[in-house]
mmCIF file of C-alpha atoms and ligand atoms in Angstrom:
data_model
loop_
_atom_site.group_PDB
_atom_site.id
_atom_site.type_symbol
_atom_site.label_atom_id
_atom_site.label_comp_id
_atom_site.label_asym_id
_atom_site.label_seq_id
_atom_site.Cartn_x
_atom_site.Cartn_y
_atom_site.Cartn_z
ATOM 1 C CA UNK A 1 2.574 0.493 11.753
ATOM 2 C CA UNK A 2 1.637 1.325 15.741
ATOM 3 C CA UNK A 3 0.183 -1.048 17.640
ATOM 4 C CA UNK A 4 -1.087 0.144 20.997
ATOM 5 C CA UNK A 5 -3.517 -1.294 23.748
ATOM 6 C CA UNK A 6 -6.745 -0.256 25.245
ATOM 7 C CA UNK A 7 -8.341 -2.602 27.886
ATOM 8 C CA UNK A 8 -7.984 -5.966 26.172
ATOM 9 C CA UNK A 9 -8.155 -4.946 22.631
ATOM 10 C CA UNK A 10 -5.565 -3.772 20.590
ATOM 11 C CA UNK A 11 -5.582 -0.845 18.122
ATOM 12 C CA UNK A 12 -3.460 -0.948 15.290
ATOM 13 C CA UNK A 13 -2.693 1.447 12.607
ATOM 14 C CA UNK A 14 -1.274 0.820 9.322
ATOM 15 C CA UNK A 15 0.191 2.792 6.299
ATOM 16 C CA UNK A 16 -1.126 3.256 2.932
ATOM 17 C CA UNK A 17 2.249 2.704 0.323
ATOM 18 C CA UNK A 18 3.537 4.506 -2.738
ATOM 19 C CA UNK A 19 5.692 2.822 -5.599
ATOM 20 C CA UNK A 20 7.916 5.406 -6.423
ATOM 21 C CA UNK A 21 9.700 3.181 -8.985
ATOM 22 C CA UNK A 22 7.911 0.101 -10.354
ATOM 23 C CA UNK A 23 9.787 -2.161 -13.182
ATOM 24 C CA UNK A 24 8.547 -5.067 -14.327
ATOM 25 C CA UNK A 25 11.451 -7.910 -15.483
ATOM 26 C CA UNK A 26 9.108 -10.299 -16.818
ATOM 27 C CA UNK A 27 6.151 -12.689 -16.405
ATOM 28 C CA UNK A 28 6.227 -16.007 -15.059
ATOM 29 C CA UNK A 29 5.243 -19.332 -15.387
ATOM 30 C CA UNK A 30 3.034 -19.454 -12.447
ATOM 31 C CA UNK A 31 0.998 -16.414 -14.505
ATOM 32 C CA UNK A 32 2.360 -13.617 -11.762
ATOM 33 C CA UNK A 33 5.218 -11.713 -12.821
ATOM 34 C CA UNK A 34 9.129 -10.653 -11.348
ATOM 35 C CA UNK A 35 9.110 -7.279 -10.265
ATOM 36 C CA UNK A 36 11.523 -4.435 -8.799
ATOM 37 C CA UNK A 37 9.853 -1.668 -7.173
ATOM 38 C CA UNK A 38 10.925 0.994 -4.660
ATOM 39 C CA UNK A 39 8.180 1.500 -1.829
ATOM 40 C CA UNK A 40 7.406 3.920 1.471
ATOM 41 C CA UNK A 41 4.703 4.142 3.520
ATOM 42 C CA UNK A 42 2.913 7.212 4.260
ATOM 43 C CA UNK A 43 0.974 8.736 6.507
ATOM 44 C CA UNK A 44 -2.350 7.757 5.277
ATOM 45 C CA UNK A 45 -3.692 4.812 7.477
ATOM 46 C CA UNK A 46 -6.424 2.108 8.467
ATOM 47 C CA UNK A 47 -7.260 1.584 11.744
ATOM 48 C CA UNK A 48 -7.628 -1.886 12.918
ATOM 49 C CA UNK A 49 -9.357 -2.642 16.253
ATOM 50 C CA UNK A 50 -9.023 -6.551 17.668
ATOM 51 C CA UNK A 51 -10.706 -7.784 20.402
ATOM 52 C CA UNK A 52 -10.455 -11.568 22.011
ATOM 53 C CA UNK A 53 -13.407 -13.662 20.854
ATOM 54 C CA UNK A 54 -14.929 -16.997 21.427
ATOM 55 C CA UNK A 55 -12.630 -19.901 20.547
ATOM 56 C CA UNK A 56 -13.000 -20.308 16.645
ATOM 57 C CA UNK A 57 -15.093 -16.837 16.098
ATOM 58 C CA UNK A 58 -13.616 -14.672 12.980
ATOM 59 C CA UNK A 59 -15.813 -11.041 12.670
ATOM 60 C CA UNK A 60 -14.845 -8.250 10.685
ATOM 61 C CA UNK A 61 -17.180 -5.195 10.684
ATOM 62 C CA UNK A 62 -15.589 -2.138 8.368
ATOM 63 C CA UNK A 63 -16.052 1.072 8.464
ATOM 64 C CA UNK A 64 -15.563 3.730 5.766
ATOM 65 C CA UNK A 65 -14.034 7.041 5.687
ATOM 66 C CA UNK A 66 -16.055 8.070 2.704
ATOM 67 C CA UNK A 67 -19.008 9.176 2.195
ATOM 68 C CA UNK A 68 -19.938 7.132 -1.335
ATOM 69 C CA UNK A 69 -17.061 5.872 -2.898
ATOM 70 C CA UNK A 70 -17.300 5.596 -6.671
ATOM 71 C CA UNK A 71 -13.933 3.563 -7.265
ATOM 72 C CA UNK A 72 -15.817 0.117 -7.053
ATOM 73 C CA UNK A 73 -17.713 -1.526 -4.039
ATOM 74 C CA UNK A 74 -15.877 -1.747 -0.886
ATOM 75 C CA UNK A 75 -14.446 -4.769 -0.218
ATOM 76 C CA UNK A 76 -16.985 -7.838 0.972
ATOM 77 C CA UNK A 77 -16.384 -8.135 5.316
ATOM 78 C CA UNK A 78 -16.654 -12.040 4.472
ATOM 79 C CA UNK A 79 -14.630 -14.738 4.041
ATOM 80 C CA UNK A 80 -13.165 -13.054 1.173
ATOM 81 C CA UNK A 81 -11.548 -10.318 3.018
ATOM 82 C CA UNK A 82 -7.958 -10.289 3.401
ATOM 83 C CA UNK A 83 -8.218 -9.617 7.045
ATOM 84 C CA UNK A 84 -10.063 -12.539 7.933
ATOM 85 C CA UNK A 85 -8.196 -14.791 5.334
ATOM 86 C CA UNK A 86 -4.668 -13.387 7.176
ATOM 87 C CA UNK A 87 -5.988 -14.530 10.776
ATOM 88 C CA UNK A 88 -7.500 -17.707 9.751
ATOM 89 C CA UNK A 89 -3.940 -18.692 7.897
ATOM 90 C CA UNK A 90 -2.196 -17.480 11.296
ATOM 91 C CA UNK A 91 -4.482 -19.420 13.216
ATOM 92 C CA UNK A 92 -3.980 -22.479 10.974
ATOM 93 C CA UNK A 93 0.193 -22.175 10.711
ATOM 94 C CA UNK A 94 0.019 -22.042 14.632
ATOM 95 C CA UNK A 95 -2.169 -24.331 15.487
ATOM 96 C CA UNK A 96 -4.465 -21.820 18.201
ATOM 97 C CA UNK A 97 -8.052 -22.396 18.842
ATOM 98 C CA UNK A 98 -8.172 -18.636 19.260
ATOM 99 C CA UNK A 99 -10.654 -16.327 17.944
ATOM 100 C CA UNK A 100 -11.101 -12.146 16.826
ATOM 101 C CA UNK A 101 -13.477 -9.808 16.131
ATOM 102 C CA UNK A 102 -12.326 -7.004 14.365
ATOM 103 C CA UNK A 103 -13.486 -3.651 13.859
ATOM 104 C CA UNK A 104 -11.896 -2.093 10.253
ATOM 105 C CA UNK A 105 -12.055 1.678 10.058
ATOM 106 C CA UNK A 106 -10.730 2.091 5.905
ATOM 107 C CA UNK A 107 -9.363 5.404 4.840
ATOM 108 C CA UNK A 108 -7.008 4.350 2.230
ATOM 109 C CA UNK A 109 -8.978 3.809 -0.838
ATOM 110 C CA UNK A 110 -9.089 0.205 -2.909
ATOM 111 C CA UNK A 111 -8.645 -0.402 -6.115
ATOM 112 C CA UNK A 112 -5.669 2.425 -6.205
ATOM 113 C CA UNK A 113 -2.627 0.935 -5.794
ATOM 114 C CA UNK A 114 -2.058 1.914 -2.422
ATOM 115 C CA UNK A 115 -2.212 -1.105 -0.901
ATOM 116 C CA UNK A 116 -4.541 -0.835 2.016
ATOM 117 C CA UNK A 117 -6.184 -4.538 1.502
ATOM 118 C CA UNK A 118 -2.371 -5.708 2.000
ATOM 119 C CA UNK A 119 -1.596 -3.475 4.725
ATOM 120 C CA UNK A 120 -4.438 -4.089 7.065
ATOM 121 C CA UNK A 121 -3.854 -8.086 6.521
ATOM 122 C CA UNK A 122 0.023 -7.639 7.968
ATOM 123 C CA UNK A 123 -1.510 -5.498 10.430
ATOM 124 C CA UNK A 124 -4.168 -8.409 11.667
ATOM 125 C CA UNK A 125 -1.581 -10.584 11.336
ATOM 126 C CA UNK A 126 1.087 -8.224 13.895
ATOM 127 C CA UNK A 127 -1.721 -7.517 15.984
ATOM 128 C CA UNK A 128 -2.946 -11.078 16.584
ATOM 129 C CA UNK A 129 0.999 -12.313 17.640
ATOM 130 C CA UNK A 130 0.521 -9.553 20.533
ATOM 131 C CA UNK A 131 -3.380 -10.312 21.050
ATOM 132 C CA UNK A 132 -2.633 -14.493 21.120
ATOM 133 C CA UNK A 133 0.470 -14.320 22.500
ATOM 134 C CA UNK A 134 2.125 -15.825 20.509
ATOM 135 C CA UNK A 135 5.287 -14.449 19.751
ATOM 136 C CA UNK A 136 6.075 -15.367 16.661
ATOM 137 C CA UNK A 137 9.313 -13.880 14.797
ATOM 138 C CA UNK A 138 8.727 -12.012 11.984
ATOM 139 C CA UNK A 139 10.154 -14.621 10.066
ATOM 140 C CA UNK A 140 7.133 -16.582 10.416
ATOM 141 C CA UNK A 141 4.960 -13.460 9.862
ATOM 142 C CA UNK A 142 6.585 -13.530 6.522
ATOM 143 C CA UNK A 143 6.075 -16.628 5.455
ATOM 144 C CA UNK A 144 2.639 -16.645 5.959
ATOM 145 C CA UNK A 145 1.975 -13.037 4.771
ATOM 146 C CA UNK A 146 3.716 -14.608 1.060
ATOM 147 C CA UNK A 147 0.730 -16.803 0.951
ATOM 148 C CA UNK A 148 -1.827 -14.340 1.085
ATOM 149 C CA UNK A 149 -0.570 -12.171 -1.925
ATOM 150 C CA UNK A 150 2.221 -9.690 -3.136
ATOM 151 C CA UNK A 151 2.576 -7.063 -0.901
ATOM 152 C CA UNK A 152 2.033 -8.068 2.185
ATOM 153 C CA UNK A 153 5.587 -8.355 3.036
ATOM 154 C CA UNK A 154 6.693 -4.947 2.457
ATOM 155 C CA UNK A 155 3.731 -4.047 5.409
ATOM 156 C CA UNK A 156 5.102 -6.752 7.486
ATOM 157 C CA UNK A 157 8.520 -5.718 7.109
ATOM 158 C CA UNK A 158 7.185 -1.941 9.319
ATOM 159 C CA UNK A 159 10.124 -0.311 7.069
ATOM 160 C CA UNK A 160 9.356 3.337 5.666
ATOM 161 C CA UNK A 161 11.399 2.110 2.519
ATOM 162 C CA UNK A 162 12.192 -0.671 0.597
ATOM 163 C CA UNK A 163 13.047 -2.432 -2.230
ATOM 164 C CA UNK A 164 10.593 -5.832 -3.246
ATOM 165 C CA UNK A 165 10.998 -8.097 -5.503
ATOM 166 C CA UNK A 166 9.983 -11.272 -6.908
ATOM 167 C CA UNK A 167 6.477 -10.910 -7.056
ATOM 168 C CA UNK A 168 6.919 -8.606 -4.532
ATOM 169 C CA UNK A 169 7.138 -10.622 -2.019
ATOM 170 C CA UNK A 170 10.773 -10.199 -1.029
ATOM 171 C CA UNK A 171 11.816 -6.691 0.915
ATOM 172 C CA UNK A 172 14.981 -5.554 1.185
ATOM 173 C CA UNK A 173 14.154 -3.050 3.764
ATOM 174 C CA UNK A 174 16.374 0.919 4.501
ATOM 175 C CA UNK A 175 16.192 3.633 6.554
ATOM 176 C CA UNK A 176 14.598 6.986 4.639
ATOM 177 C CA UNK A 177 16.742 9.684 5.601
ATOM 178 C CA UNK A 178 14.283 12.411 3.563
ATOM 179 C CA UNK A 179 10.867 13.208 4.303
ATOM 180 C CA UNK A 180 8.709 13.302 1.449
ATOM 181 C CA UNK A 181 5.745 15.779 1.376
ATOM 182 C CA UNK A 182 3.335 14.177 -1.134
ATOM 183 C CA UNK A 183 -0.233 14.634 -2.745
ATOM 184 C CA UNK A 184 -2.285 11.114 -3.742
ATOM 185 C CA UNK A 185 -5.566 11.798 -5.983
ATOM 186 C CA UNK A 186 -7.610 8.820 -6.138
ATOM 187 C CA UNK A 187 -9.909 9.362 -9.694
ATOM 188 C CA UNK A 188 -13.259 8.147 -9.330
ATOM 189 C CA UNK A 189 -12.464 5.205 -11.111
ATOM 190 C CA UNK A 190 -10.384 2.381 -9.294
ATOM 191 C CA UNK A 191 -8.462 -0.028 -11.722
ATOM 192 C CA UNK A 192 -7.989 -4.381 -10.690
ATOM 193 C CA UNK A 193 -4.506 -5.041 -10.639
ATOM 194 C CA UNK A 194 -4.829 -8.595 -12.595
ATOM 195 C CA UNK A 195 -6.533 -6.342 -15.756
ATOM 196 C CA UNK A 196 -3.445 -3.756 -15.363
ATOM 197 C CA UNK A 197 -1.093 -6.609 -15.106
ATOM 198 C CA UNK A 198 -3.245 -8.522 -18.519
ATOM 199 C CA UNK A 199 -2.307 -5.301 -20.489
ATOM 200 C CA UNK A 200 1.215 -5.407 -19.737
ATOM 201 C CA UNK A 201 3.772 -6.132 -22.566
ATOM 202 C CA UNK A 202 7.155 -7.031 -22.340
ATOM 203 C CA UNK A 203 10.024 -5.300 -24.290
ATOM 204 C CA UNK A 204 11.321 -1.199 -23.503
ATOM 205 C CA UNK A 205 14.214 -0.381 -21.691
ATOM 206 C CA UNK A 206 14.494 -1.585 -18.539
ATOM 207 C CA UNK A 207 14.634 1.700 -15.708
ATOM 208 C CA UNK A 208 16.777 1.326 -12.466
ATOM 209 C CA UNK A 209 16.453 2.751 -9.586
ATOM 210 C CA UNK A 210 19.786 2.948 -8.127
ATOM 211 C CA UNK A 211 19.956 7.142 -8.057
ATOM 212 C CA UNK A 212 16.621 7.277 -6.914
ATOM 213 C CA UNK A 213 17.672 4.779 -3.899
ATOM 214 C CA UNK A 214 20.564 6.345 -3.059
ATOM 215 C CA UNK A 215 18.721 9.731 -2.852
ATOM 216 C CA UNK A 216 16.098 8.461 -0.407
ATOM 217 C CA UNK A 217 18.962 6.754 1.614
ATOM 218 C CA UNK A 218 20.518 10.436 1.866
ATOM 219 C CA UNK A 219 23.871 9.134 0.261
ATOM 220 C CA UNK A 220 23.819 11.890 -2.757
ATOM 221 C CA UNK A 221 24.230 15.259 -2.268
ATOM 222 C CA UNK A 222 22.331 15.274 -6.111
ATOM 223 C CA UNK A 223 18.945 16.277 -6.535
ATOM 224 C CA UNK A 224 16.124 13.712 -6.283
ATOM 225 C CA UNK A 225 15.572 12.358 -9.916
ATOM 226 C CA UNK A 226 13.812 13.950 -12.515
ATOM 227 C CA UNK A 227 11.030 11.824 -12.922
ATOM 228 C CA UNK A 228 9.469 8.005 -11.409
ATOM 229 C CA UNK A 229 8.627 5.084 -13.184
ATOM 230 C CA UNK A 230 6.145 2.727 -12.947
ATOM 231 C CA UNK A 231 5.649 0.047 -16.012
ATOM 232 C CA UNK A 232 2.246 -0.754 -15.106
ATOM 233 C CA UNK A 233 1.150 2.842 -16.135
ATOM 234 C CA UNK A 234 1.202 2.323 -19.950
ATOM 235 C CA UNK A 235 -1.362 -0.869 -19.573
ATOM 236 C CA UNK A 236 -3.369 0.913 -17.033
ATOM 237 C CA UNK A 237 -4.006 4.103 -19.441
ATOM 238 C CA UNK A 238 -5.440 1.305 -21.948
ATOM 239 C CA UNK A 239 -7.927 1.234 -19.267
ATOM 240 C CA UNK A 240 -8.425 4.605 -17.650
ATOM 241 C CA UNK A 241 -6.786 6.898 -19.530
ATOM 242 C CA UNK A 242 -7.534 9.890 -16.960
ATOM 243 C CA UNK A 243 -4.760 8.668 -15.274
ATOM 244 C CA UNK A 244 -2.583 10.483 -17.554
ATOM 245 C CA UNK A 245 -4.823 13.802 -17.207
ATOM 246 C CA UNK A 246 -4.386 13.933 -13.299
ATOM 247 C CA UNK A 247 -0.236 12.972 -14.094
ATOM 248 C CA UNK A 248 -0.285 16.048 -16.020
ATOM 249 C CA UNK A 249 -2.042 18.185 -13.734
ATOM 250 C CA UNK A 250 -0.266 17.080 -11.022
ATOM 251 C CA UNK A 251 3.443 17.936 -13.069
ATOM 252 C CA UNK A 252 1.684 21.148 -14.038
ATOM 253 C CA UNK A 253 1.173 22.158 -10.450
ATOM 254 C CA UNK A 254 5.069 21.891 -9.525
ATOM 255 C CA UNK A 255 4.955 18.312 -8.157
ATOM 256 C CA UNK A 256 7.688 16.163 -8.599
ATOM 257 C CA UNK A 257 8.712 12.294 -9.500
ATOM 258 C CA UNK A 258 4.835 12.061 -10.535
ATOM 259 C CA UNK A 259 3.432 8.669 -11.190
ATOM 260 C CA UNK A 260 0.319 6.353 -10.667
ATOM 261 C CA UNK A 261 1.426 4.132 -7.800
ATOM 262 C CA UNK A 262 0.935 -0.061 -8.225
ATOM 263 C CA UNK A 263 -1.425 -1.167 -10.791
ATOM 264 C CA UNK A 264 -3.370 2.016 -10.355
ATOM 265 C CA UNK A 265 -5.635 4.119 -10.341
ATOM 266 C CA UNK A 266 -4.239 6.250 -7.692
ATOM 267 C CA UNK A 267 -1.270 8.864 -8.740
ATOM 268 C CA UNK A 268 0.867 11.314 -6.583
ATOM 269 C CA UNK A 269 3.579 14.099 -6.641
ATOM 270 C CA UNK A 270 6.143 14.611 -4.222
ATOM 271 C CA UNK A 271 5.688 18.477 -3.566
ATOM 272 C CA UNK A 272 8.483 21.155 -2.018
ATOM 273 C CA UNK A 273 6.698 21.493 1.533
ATOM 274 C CA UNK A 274 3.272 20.689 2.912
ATOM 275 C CA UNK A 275 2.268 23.774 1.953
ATOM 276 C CA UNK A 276 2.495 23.391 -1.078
ATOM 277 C CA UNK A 277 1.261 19.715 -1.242
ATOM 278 C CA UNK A 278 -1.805 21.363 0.413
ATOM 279 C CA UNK A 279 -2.038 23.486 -2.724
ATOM 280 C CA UNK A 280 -1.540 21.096 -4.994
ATOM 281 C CA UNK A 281 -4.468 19.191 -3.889
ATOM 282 C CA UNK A 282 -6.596 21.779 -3.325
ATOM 283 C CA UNK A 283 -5.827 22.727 -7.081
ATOM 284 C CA UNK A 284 -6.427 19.148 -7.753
ATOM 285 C CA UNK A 285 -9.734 18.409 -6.604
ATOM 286 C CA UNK A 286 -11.112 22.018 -8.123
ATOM 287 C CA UNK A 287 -9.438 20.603 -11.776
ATOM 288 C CA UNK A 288 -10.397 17.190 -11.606
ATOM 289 C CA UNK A 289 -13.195 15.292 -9.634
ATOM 290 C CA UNK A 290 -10.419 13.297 -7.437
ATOM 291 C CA UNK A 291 -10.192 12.678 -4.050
ATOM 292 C CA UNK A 292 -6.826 14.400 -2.635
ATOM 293 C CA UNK A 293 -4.956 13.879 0.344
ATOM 294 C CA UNK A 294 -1.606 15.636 1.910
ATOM 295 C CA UNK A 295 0.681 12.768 3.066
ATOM 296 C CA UNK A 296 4.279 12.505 4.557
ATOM 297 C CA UNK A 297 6.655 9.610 4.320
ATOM 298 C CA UNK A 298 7.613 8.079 8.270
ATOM 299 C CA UNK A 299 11.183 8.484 8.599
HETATM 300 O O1 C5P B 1 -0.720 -10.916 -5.155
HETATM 301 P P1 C5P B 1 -1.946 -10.129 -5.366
HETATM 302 O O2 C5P B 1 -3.172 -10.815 -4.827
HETATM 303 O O3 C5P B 1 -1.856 -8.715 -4.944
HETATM 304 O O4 C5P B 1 -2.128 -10.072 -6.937
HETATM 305 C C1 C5P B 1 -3.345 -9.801 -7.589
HETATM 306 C C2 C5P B 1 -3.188 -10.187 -9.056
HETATM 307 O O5 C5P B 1 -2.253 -9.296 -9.690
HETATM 308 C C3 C5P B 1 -2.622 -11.569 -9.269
HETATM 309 O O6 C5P B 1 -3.642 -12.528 -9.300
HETATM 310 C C4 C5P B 1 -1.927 -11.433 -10.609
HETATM 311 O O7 C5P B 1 -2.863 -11.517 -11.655
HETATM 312 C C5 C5P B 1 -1.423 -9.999 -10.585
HETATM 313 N N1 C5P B 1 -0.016 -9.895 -10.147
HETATM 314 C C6 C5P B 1 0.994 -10.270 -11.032
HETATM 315 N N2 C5P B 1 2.310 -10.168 -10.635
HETATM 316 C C7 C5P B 1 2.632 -9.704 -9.422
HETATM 317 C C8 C5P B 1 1.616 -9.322 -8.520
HETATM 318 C C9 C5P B 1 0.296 -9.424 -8.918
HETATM 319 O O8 C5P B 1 0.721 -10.689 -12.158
HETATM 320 N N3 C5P B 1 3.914 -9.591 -9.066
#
């Protein structure tokens, strides 16, 4: 996440993520369930524009980056949205009479697992401590980025990798010491991460991520792991089963550790160069009717 300034607005961009290992250790009482996942960020980002407003005053205008998005409508620039639910709740936990307007330019898609609607909430939520003044430590950040959902945190956290758990909410954060070149295809179908998590059934082997850790933390001289896992992508194929299609294309096409990332529908490989990601994709979107784009992890 960069935050700079221009005149007395702030301009903030902020990373789309990528699970490239997702377990699931079991539901819980509360109806959410334990997780242990492996996240980066990428190089995908929204931008986030906030201005000062009139005392009380919460606007978000959004723009998109598409053209007509087919994944589901965008999401509503009310109430609702995540940004304006992250200021109001900073606003509230620090008592300011302060207000925002916010201009939202979305290029990470929703309903894909990349986690935009989380990252550009920690990034309102960063940007307004600079904008108020109100230097909070990012302790505080936390805690009020756990109440607005599950991965927050890990944007909060402004860590190219690390590991979250509970329901996502806690991040163990590392340096990356590789840089990943990597294609995302976004189907034209997006996927709601409560229906992906209904689907899911316990019982399976649980998968680890310890070698793929220690890969990404550039303490193995080993190759990266065969393959990535992600639990949620069995219950997701009950509901879009082209997910497994553009996982096999994307294999096919000599990218590695393929996988959908969250609760779907977006997948990615991890390709040998950015050449060759840019092949990949271009492959991609002639075999399937996905969106592509050529990313790189942030060391
Ligand atoms: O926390 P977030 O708003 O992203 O979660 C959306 C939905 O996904 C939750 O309402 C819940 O149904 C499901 N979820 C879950 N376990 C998690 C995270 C999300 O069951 N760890």
């Amino acid at each position: 996440m960069r935050i700079s300034r221009r005149d007395d607005a702030l301009i903030v961009e902020t990373p789309a993520k990528l699970n490239l290992h997702l377990e699931v250790l079991g539901r819980r009482d509360d109806g959410f369930h334990d997780l242990e996942t492996v996240m980066v960020a990428v190089s995908l980002c929204d931008t986030l524009l906030l201005r000062p407003a009139l005392p009380g005053q919460f606007v978000l205008r959004q723009r998109l980056a598409f053209a007509a998005p087919s994944w589901g409508p965008a999401p509503p620039t009310d109430d609702r949205n995540l940004v304006l639910r992250a200021a109001r709740a900073l606003a509230e936990a620090t008592g300011t009479t302060r207000g925002v307007e916010i201009e939202l330019l979305k290029r990470i898609p929703w309903q894909a697992g990349l986690g935009g609607g989380s990252s550009d909430a920690a990034a309102t939520l960063w940007g307004l401590n600079q904008l108020w003044g109100l230097q909070l430590a990012p302790a505080v950040l936390h805690r009020v980025a756990a109440t607005l959902g599950s991965d927050l945190n890990f944007f909060v956290a402004r860590t190219p990798l690390a590991v979250c758990t509970g329901r996502g909410e806690h991040v163990q954060p590392y340096p990356l010491r590789r840089r990943l070149d990597c294609v995302i295809a976004q189907p034209p179908e997006g996927l709601s991460t409560a229906a992906v998590f209904r689907h899911w059934q316990p019982g399976g082997a649980m998968h680890r991520p310890d070698q793929l850790l220690s890969w990404l933390r550039g303490e193995s001289a080993l190759a990266a792991p065969a393959s990535a896992y992600n639990a949620l992508q069995s219950p997701a194929l009950v509901l879009h089963s082209g997910v497994a299609r553009l996982c096999r294309a994307l294999a096919g096409l000599g990218a590695t550790l393929v996988s959908m990332t969250g609760s779907g529908s977006a997948c990615f490989g991890v390709c040998r160069s950015r050449r060759h990601a840019a092949q990949v994709a271009s492959r991609v979107r002639r075999q399937t009717d996905c969106l592509t784009w050529v990313v790189q992890t942030q060391l």
